[in-house]
Tab-separated table of C-alpha atoms in Angstrom:
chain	number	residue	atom	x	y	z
X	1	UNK	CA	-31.704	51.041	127.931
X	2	UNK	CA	-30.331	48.536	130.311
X	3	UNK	CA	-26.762	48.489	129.705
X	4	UNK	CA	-24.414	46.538	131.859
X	5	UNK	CA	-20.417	46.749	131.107
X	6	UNK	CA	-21.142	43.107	129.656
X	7	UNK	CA	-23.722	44.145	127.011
X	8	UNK	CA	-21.909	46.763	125.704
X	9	UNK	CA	-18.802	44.514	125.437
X	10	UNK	CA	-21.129	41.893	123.418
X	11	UNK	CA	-22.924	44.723	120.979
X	12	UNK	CA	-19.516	46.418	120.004
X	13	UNK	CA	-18.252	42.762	119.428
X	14	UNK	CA	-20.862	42.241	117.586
X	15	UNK	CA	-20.269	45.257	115.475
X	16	UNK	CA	-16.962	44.673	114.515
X	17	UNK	CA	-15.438	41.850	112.361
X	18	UNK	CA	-12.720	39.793	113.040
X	19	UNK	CA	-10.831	41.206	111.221
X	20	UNK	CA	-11.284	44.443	113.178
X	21	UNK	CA	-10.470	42.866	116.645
X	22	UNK	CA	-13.553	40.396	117.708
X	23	UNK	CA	-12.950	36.888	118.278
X	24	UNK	CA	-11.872	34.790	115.069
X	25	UNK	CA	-14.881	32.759	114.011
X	26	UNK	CA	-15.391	29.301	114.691
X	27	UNK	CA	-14.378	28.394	110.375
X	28	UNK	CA	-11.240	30.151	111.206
X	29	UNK	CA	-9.771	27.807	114.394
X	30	UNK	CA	-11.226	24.656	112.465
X	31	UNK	CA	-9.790	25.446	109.631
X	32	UNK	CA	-5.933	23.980	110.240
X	33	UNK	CA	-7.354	20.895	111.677
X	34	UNK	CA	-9.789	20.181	108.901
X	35	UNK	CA	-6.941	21.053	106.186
X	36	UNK	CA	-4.603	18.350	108.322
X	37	UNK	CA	-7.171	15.630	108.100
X	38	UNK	CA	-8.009	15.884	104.364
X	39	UNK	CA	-4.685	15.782	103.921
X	40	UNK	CA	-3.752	12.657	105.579
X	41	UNK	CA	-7.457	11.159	104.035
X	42	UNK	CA	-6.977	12.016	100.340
X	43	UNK	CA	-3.464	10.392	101.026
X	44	UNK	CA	-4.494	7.242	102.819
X	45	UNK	CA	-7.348	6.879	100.220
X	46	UNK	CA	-5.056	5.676	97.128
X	47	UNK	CA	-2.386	3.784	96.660
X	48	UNK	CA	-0.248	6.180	94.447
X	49	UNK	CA	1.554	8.722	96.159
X	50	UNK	CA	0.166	12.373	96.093
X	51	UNK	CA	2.115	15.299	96.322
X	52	UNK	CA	0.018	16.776	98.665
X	53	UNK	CA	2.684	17.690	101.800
X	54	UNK	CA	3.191	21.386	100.213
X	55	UNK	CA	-0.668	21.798	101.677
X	56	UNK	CA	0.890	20.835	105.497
X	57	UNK	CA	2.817	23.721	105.094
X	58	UNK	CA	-0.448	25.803	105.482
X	59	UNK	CA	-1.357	24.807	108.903
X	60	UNK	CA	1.146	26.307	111.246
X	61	UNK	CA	0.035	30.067	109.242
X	62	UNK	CA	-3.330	29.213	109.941
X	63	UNK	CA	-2.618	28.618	113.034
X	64	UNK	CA	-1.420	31.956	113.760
X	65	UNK	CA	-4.976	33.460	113.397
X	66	UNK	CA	-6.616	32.197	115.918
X	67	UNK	CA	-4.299	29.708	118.704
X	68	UNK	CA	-1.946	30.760	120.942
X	69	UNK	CA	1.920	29.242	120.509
X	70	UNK	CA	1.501	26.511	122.459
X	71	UNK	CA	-0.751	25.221	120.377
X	72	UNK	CA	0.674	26.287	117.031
X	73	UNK	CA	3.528	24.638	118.326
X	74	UNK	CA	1.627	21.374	118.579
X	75	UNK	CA	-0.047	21.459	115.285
X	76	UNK	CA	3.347	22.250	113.776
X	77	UNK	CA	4.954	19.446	115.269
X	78	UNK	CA	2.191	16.798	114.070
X	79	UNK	CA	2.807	18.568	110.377
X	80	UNK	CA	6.574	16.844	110.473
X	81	UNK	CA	5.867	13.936	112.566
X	82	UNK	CA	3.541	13.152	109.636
X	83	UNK	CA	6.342	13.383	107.237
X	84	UNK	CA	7.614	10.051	109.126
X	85	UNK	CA	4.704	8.157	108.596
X	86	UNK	CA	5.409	5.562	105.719
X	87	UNK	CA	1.813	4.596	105.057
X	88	UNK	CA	1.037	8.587	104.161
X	89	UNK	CA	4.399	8.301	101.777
X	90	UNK	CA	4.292	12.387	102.060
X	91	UNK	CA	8.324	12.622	101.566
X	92	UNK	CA	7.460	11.095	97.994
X	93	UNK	CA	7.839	11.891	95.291
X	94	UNK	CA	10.238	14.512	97.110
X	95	UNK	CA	8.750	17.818	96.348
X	96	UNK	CA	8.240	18.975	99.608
X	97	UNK	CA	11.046	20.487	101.308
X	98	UNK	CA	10.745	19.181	105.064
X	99	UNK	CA	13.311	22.128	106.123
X	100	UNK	CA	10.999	24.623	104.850
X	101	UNK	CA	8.284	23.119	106.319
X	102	UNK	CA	10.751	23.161	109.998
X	103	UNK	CA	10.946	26.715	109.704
X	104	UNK	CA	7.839	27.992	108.072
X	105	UNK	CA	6.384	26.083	111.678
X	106	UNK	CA	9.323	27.779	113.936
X	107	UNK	CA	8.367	30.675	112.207
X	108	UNK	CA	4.915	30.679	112.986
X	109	UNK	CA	5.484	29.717	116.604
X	110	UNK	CA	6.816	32.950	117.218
X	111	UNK	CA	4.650	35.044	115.319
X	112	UNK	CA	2.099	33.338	117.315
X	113	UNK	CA	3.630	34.342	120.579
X	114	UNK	CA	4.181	37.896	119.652
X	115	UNK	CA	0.321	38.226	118.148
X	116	UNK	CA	-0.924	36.703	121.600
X	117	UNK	CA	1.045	39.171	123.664
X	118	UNK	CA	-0.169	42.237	121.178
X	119	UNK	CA	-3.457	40.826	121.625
X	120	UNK	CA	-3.011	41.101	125.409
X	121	UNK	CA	-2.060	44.188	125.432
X	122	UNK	CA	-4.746	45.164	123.057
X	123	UNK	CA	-7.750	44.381	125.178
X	124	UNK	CA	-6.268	46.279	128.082
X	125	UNK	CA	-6.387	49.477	126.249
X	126	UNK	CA	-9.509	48.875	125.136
X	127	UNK	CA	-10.873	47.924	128.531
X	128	UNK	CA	-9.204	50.902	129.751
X	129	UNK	CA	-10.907	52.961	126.797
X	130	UNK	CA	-14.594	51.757	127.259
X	131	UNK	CA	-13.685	51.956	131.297
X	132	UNK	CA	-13.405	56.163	130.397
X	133	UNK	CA	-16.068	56.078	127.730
X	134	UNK	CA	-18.290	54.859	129.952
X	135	UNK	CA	-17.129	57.690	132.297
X	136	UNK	CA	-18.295	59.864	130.160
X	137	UNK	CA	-21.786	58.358	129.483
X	138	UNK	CA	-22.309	55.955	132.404
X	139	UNK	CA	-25.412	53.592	131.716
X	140	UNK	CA	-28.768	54.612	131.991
X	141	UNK	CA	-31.163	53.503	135.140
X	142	UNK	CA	-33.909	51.487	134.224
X	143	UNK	CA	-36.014	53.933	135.897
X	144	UNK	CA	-35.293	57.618	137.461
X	145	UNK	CA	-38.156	58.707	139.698
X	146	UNK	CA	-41.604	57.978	138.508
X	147	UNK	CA	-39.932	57.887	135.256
X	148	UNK	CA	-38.641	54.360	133.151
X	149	UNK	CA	-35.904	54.750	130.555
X	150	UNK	CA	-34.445	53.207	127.885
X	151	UNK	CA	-31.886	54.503	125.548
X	152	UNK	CA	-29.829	53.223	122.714
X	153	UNK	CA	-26.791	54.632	121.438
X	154	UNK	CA	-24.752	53.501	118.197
X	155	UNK	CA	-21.771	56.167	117.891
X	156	UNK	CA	-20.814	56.752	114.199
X	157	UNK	CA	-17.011	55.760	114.504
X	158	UNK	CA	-16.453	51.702	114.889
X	159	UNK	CA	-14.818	50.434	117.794
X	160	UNK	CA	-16.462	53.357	119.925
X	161	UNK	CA	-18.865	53.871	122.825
X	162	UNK	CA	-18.874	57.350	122.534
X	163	UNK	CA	-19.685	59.760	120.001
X	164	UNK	CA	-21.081	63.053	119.456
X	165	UNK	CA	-24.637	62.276	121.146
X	166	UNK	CA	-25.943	62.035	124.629
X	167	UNK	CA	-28.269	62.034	126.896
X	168	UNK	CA	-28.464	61.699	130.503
X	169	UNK	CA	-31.624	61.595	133.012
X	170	UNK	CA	-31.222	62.967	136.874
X	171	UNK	CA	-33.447	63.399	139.244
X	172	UNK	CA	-32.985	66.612	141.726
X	173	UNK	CA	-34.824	69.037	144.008
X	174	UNK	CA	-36.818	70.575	141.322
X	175	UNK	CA	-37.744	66.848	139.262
X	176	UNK	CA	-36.404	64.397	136.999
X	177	UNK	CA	-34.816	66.068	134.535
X	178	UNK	CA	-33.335	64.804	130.720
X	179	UNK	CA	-31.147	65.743	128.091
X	180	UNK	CA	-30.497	64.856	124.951
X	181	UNK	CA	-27.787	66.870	122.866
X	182	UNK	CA	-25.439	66.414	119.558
X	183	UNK	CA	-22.375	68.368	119.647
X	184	UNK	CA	-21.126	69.570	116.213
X	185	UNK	CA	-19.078	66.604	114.579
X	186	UNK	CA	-18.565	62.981	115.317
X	187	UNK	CA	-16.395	59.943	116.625
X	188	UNK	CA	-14.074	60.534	119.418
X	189	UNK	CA	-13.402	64.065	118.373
X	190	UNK	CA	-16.199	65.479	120.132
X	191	UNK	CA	-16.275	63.776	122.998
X	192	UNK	CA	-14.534	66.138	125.088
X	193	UNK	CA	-17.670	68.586	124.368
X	194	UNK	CA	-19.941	65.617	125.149
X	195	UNK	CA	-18.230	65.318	127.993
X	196	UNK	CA	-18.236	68.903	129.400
X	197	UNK	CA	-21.858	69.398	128.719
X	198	UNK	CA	-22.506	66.238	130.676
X	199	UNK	CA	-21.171	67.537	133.505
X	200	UNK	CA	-22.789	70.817	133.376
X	201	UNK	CA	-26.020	69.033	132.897
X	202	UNK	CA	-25.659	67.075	135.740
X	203	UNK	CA	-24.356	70.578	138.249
X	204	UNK	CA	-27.801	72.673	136.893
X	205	UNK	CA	-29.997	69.560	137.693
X	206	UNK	CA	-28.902	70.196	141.737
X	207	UNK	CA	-28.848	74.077	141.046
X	208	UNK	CA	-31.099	75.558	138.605
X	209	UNK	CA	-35.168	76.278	139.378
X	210	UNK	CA	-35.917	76.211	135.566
X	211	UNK	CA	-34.941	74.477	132.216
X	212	UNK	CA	-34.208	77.960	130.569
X	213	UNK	CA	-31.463	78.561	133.261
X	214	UNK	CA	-30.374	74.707	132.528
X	215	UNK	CA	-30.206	75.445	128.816
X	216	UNK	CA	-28.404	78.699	129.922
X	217	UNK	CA	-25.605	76.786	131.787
X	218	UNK	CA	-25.283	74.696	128.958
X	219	UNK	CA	-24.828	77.279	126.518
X	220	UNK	CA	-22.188	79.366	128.588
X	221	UNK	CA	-20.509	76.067	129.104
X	222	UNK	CA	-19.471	76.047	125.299
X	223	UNK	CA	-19.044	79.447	124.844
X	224	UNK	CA	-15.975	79.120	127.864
X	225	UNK	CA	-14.961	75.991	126.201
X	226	UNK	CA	-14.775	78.330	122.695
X	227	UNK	CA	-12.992	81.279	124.042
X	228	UNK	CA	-9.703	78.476	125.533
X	229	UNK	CA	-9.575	77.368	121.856
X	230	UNK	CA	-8.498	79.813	119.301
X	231	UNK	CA	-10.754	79.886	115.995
X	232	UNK	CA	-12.754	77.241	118.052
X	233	UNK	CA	-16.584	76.627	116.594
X	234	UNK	CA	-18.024	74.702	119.560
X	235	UNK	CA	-22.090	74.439	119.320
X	236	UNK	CA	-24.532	71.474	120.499
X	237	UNK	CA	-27.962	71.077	120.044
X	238	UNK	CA	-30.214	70.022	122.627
X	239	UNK	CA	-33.218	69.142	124.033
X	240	UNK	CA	-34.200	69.463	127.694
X	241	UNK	CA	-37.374	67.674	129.907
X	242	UNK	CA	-38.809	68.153	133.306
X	243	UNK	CA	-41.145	65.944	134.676
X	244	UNK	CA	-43.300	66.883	137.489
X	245	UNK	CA	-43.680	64.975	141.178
X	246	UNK	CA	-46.221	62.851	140.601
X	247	UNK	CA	-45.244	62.543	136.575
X	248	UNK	CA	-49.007	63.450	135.469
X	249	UNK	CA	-47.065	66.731	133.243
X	250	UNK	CA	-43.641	67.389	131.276
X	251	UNK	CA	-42.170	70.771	130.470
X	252	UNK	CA	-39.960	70.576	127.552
X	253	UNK	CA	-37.038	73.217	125.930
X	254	UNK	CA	-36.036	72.868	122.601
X	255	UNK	CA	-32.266	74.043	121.578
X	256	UNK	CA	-32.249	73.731	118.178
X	257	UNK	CA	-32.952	69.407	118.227
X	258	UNK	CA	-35.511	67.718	116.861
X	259	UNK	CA	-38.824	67.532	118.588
X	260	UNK	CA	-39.608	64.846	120.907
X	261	UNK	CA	-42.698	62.602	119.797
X	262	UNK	CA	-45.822	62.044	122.146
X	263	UNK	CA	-46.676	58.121	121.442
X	264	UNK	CA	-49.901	57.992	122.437
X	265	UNK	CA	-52.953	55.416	121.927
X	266	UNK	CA	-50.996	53.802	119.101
X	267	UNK	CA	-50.364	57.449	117.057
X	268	UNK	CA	-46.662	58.878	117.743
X	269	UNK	CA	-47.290	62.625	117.281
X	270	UNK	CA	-44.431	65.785	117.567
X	271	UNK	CA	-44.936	67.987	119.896
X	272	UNK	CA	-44.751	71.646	118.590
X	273	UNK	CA	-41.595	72.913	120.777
X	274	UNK	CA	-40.559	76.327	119.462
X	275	UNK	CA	-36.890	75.577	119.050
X	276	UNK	CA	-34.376	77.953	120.936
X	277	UNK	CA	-30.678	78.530	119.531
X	278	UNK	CA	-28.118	75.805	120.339
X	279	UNK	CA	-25.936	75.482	122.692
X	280	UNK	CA	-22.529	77.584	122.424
X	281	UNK	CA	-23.808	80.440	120.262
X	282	UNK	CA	-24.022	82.533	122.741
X	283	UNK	CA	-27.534	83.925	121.893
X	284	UNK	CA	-29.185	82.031	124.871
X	285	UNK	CA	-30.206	85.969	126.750
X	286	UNK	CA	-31.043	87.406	123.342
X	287	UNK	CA	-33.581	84.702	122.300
X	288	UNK	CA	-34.389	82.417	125.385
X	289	UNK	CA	-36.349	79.300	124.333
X	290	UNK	CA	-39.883	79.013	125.018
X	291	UNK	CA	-40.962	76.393	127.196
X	292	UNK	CA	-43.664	73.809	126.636
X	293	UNK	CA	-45.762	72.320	129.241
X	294	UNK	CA	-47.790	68.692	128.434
X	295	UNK	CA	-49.839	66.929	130.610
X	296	UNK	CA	-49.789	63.392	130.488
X	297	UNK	CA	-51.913	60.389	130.578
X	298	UNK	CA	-51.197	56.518	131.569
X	299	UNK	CA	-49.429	55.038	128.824
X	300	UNK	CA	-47.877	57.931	127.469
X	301	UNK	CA	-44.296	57.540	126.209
X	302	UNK	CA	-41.670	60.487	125.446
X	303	UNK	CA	-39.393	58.949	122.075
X	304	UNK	CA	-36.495	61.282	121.458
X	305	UNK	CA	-33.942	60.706	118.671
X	306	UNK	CA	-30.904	62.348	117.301
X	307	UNK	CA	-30.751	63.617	113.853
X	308	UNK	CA	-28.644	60.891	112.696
X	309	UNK	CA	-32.088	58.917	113.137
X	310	UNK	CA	-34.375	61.544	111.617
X	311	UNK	CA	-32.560	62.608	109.279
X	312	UNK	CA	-31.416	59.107	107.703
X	313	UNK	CA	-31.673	58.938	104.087
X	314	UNK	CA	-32.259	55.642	101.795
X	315	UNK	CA	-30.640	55.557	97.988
X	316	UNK	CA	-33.114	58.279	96.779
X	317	UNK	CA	-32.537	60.625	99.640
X	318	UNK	CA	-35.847	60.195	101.235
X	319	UNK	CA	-35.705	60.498	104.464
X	320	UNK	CA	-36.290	58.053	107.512
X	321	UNK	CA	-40.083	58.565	108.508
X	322	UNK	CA	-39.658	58.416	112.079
X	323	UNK	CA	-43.191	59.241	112.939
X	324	UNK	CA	-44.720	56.574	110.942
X	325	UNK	CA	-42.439	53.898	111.943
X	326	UNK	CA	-42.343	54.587	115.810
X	327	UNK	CA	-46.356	54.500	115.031
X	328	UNK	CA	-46.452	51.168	113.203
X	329	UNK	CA	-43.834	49.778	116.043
X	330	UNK	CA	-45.496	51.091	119.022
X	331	UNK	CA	-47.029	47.984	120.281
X	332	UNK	CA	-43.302	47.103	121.057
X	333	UNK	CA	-41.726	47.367	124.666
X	334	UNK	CA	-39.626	50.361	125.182
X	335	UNK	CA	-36.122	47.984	125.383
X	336	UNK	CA	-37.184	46.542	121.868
X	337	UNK	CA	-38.639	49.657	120.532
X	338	UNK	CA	-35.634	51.490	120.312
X	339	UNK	CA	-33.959	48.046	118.942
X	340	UNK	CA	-36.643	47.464	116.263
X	341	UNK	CA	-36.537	51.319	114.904
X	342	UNK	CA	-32.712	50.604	115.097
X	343	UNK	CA	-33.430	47.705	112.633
X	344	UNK	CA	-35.993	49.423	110.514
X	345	UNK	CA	-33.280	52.373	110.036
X	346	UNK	CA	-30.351	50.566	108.885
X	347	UNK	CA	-33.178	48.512	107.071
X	348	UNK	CA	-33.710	51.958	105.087
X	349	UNK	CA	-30.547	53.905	105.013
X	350	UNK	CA	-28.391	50.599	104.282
X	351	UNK	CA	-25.138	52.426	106.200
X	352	UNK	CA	-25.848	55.137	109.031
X	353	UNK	CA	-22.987	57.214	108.117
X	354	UNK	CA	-23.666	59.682	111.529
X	355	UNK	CA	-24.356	59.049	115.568
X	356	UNK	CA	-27.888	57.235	115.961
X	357	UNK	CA	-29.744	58.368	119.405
X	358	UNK	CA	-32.756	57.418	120.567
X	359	UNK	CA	-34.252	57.713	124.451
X	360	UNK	CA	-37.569	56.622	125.629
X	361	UNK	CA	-39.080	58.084	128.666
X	362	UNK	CA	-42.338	56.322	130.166
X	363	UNK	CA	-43.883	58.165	133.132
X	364	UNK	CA	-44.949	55.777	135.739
X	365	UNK	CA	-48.899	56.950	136.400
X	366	UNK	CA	-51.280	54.799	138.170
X	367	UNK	CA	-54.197	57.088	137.378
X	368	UNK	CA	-55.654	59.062	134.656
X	369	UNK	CA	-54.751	62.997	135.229
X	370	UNK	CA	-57.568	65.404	135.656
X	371	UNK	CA	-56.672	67.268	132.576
X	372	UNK	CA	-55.552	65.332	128.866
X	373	UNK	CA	-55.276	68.050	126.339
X	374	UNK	CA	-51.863	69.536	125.186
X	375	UNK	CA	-50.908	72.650	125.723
């Protein structure tokens, strides 16, 4: 996917009400001025006096939510000026206290103050936050090798970048190689694991000749990480990919994830990976995972997704039909593909209660490869 620091900021914002941090909405920093001006209308409008002024105390509140003191100053100010205009007759027929109205407006200028510096302070953390989120999962290239990419990533917990998927792509010595993993639980919890299998990943990319000694430094990375942590139950699923030189073939290692799906001439099809055990068990030199090798053709696209997307569930519990979908929405580019079948989920589950991953690898071949069956 191609995320800049700037994107991200707008998605997450986008995400999150404003009630939960983002920007008050437009109603919100209108709404004092409109309340002031059908005020002062309904008043100037008849000739009896209304006992409307109780509504000016309203404003300077109001103001609170979205302006800064200065300006809740300012609006507070006009609210009492106007109880000195004769033609609005507001101090009639005397049921509005004007001293309550002086310090509900004090008031409010320095709740305003302290909310702005909060607010400061606020969206330094959180720059500091997304600053080591992304860290931990930098953004993704728009293309590695021979290879595009495009990723999308919607972390169960609000207000996070991070979750309990991943997935990198690195190219090394022996290819470009991928990953694509969900650690056991959610939210910020497990992104410590996220983060040291990251950085394993990224060491047996520059080391290791194989996947299955990749998926093995993977798996004794959790099962160190277990052994520091008493009564610790550390495991990840995973899913590893190694594209050839000249990108014409793909050898893939299943840990226990879902299968990748071969798009191909408008039909999305899984590829039969015999799945290996995950990641921190342990059990990677008892039962190694058998590798498969596909050769591919121009056009062909690698979709991977988390089980959070194929394993989403509407109101009856039927699941999401990945296959289908990423069929019927094939026609898309990879950047909106993963966007659309982001759509069409939350379109069928209604809430995505876990992590949602989804990575789209599209080898770059300029001609057809002598050999188009799968193996």
């Amino acid at each position: 996917m191609r995320w800049v620091p700037a994107v991200w900021l707008r998605r997450d914002q986008g995400r999150r009400s404003w009630l939960r941090g983002a920007p008050p909405p437009v109603w919100v920093r209108v709404l004092p001025v409109a309340l002031l001006v059908v005020v002062c209308a309904a008043t100037l409008a008849t000739r009896d006096p209304l006992d409307l002024g109780f509504l000016l105390g309203a404003i300077p509140p109001l103001a609170v939510l979205s302006y800064g003191p200065v300006a809740t100053a300012v609006l507070g100010g006009l609210v009492i000026a106007l109880f000195h205009v004769p033609a609005l007759q507001l101090n009639r027929p005397g049921n509005t206290d004007l001293l309550t109205i002086v310090f509900v407006a004090v008031l409010s200028v320095f709740v305003s103050f302290v909310r702005s510096h909060r607010d400061a302070q606020l969206v330094t953390e959180r720059a500091v936050a997304e600053a080591a989120q992304r860290a931990v999962v930098p953004p993704l290239p728009e293309r590695v090798g021979p290879v595009r990419c495009t990723g999308l990533y919607r972390a169960a917990q609000r207000g996070t970048l991070v979750g309990g998927d991943f997935f990198d792509v690195r190219e090394g010595p022996y290819g470009v190689r991928a990953v694509m993993g969900d650690v056991q639980g959610h939210g910020l919890s497990a992104v410590a694991t996220v983060a040291s299998l990251l950085g394993a990943f990224r060491e047996a990319v520059l080391d290791e000749r194989d996947l299955e000694s990749v998926a093995a430094r993977l798996d004794r990375r959790l099962v160190v990480d277990s052994a520091a942590v008493r009564h610790a139950e550390l495991f990840a699923t995973g899913m590893l990919l190694e594209f050839s030189a000249d990108a014409r073939a793909v050898r893939i290692v299943a840990c226990g994830h879902p299968p990748p799906l071969l798009m191909r001439a408008g039909e999305a099809t899984e590829l039969e990976v015999r799945p290996g055990m995950p990641f921190g068990l342990g059990l990677g030199d008892a039962t190694p995972p058998k590798e498969l090798l596909v050769e591919l053709r121009p056009g062909d696209r690698l979709f991977l997704a988390s089980d959070g997307v194929s394993e989403g569930r509407d109101a009856s519990g039927a699941f999401y039909p990945l296959a289908d979908r990423v069929a019927a929405l094939a026609d898309a580019d990879p950047v909106a593909l993963t966007e659309r079948v982001w759509t069409d989920l939350v379109r069928h589950c209604g809430v995505v209660q876990d992590d949602a991953t989804m990575l789209v690898l599209t080898p770059d071949l300029a001609v057809p490869p002598v050999a188009d069956d799968l193996r």
